[in-house]
Amino acid sequence: MYVAVKGGERAIDNAHRLLDHERRGDAAVPELSLAQIKEQMTLAVDRVMTEGSLYDRDLAALAIKQARGDLMEAIFLLRAYRTTLPRLAVSEPIDTARMTVRRRISATYKDLPGGQVLGPTFDYTHRLLDFRLAAETDAPPPEPERAEARQDETVPRVTDLLNHEGLIEHERPADAAPVGDITREPLSFPAGRDVRLQTLARGDEGWLLGLAYSTQRGYGRTHPFAGEIRMGEVAVEIVPEELGFAIDIGEVTVTECQMINQFKGSKAAPPQFTRGYGLTFGHGERKAMAMALVDRSLRAEDLGEDLVAPAQDQEFVLSHCDNVEASGFVQHLKLPHYVDFQGELVTVRTLRKDHDKRQEAADAAE
Amino acid sequence: MRPSDDTLAGYNFAYLDEQTKRMIRRAILKAVAIPGYQVPFAGREMPLPYGWGTGGIQVTASIIGPDDTLKVIDQGADDTTNAVSIRRFFATVADVATTEKTTEATVIQTRHRIPEKPLTEDQILVYQVPIPEPLRWMEARETETRKMHALEDYGVMHVKLYEDIAHLGRIATSYDYPVKVNGRYVMAPSPIPKFDNPKMDRMPALQLFGAGREKRIYAVPPYTRVDSLDFEDHPFEVQTWDHACALCGSTESYLDEVVIDDQGGRMYVCSDTDFCGDRQAAQAQEAAE
Amino acid sequence: MTAAADLRPGLADPVLDGQAVFRTVLKALSFPGRIQPLPVALTPPPPLNPAAAAVLLALADLDAPVWLDPALDTPAVRAWLRFHAGCPIVEARWQGAFAVVPADGEMDGFATGTPEFPETSTTVIVQVAALTEDAGPTLTGPGIADTARVSAPGLAPEFWPALAANAALFPQGIDVILAAPDRIAALPRTTRITE
């Protein structure tokens, strides 16, 4: 007799129990603590905060633990939590020139005010598996030399230096119009740069990386130079209505990338450099760089350049860069579709009958 | 806080915060006032994945109250896993009564079907919608499709349907078959089989459509004309089967085809489990009397 | 500025009352012309009437500003709406997501949306003393099985012609809620009006 493949509550409950079980793994191995994730999986935490669009290391660590290390799942968990939070205040723009810099490099100048600070980077590691880590001794790594804290010192951004010379486009807030927010107003096209940058900042790192790479291979070339990448802590300030002046509510770690791109000029603008901008929570260099490249590509239309490549197409890029949306929709194909499929079966069988009839008639005519 | 489950302590009634609900409610009211037009709304992340009914869930969460009785179906059935999961979500966060009986429900959230039993004025049917834009397959750009709707320029849709006729002798769309609402907007009925399209026409119940990922809400008010697009020489027609339901004998309901062996054996059963169950119960009752 | 303590109360349970009022408005818009009893009792500062007040508390907020006809625009009404709905009170008719006018108020000048975004239009709440389904012009359109009628005393002579003209703008246009103290009826832009 026919038994429908229908789950029901018991199946779901049990699936959840199985999931818990798999998450925990071998009970003989000590359970992972949130502190361990927060301290030792820092870049995973950073990515989850960035794409989860919520700066909270503890919650990001919890999400990573709950998601068994699946970062997209963790991002989703954080987003679904974030969306229920009340909005108590809107911060002032952060000032990255006043960042307490832990890493700062420029590919455009050999030296510059504030200096090049290599900081904690994989860049010049040889990618050799380090079997000392497998030994799991509790010995702390040797103490690094630390530069004196540069607190309260302004480290000018490379683009500001170019700006003094008038060689890079001047950028300032277009007007007093409020900055858009895609979590409050749906994205509509054409999207302004504020909304584009927000979408890219929340966007999937892999998607941006692929698109950025495509621009380097000729699909909408932008002649980029990594003007500057900096990572460190910046203050977050709000202006409470009752006070009327800004107060410091804490600091966040961010990575900022400013790409400098050649621009031949147009009727309205002289030849100059243009900018692509990327910003992430935490240490997210690859994402920030990819974002900056894609940001610049998406400015093609504003700058009067020919639109020839996918990375320049804002509807294409922005509509598909959210991995929570993409993951959900790709995976929804797991849901039953047998009603639609039955409709297709009926149609294809009918079309096949029509076809066969025509074929028979044609054969008979010969 | 009302939710009974500990993991949901601290969340608002029906999960969404009040500001979000008001935003969605305003969008719903505009959708009702402009039948078939897709109202953009700032869709929220929900604790269920995009593509799994987040639009329908947001609509349901924004309309539902403690006096409601909720039914959730997926593919016509109440006990498919996703229907169970969504029903359970609302039972937890909104503490509402749930039912599998079409006649008892005041709000019915559905994926891919319209119940076989006619709905009434006191019911609201909430559809989960994956792609709300009926013109999307002909024109991928939102900026373009928006213009087409504004200008009532639906030429591409007619060309597409006509191409089917030219190549295949008939319109090959079997689900999400486009409709025109109140003689104005072309609308995607969501991936219901075209078998269900005629039920939308002048339905006494309010029909609301929620597309979460695409962030659109649209509506068909009660007693509103819904015409399936067709041509005079190729009128709209619905699926038919040469079989009756193997469980209740219905020849009027939408049937699921079930493969019962690897020898080509098939059986056909109602996709609407409540409808089928009621018929079987009535037959058992008759037999007993 | 009125202190919060002097303010008349808002919805007793903002969550559940807000939901109940919304459902009443939804039903009213779904069945144009049909009178729907209001599920809550409010005592807003006059001349704002309880039904208009309930609709605003349920639906207006920071993102949905309100325009008040000069006849209703008192400091007490403003303070009450600002406190309970948190909505901006705007100066121009077309800026309001919602507008409240007296029965004989002017119906011109509100936002009617654009061809591409027809939903960016004002919902106009008309305060009336009473509502009846036994009189008024004949209404047809979505939400009306056959025909319907609704009327209210004191409507301006231009009211029905203005609404008939509004329907001709479809898909643009305003949507109207007639608010008697304890009941409402709605006339969305889809409703066609014939004598």
Short mmCIF file of C-alpha atoms in Angstrom, two decimals, chain B residues 9 36 45 48 50-51 54 63 86 129 145 171 183 193 210 222 230 234 244 288:
data_model
loop_
_atom_site.label_atom_id
_atom_site.label_comp_id
_atom_site.label_asym_id
_atom_site.label_seq_id
_atom_site.Cartn_x
_atom_site.Cartn_y
_atom_site.Cartn_z
CA ALA B 9 12.18 33.68 24.97
CA GLY B 36 -1.84 42.12 -8.90
CA GLU B 45 15.65 37.56 7.44
CA LEU B 48 13.81 29.75 8.07
CA TYR B 50 14.96 32.07 1.94
CA GLY B 51 13.11 30.06 -0.65
CA THR B 54 9.90 33.38 4.24
CA ILE B 63 -1.74 39.31 9.85
CA ILE B 86 6.11 26.31 9.45
CA VAL B 129 6.17 32.89 -3.78
CA THR B 145 9.87 44.74 -16.01
CA ILE B 171 1.01 26.44 -24.43
CA GLY B 183 -7.99 43.37 -16.30
CA PRO B 193 -0.48 24.02 -11.12
CA GLY B 210 4.59 36.93 -0.12
CA PRO B 222 -12.09 38.87 -2.87
CA ASP B 230 -4.66 32.64 -23.52
CA HIS B 234 -5.98 28.35 -28.01
CA ALA B 244 -9.44 8.74 -10.32
CA ALA B 288 -21.16 1.76 8.05
#
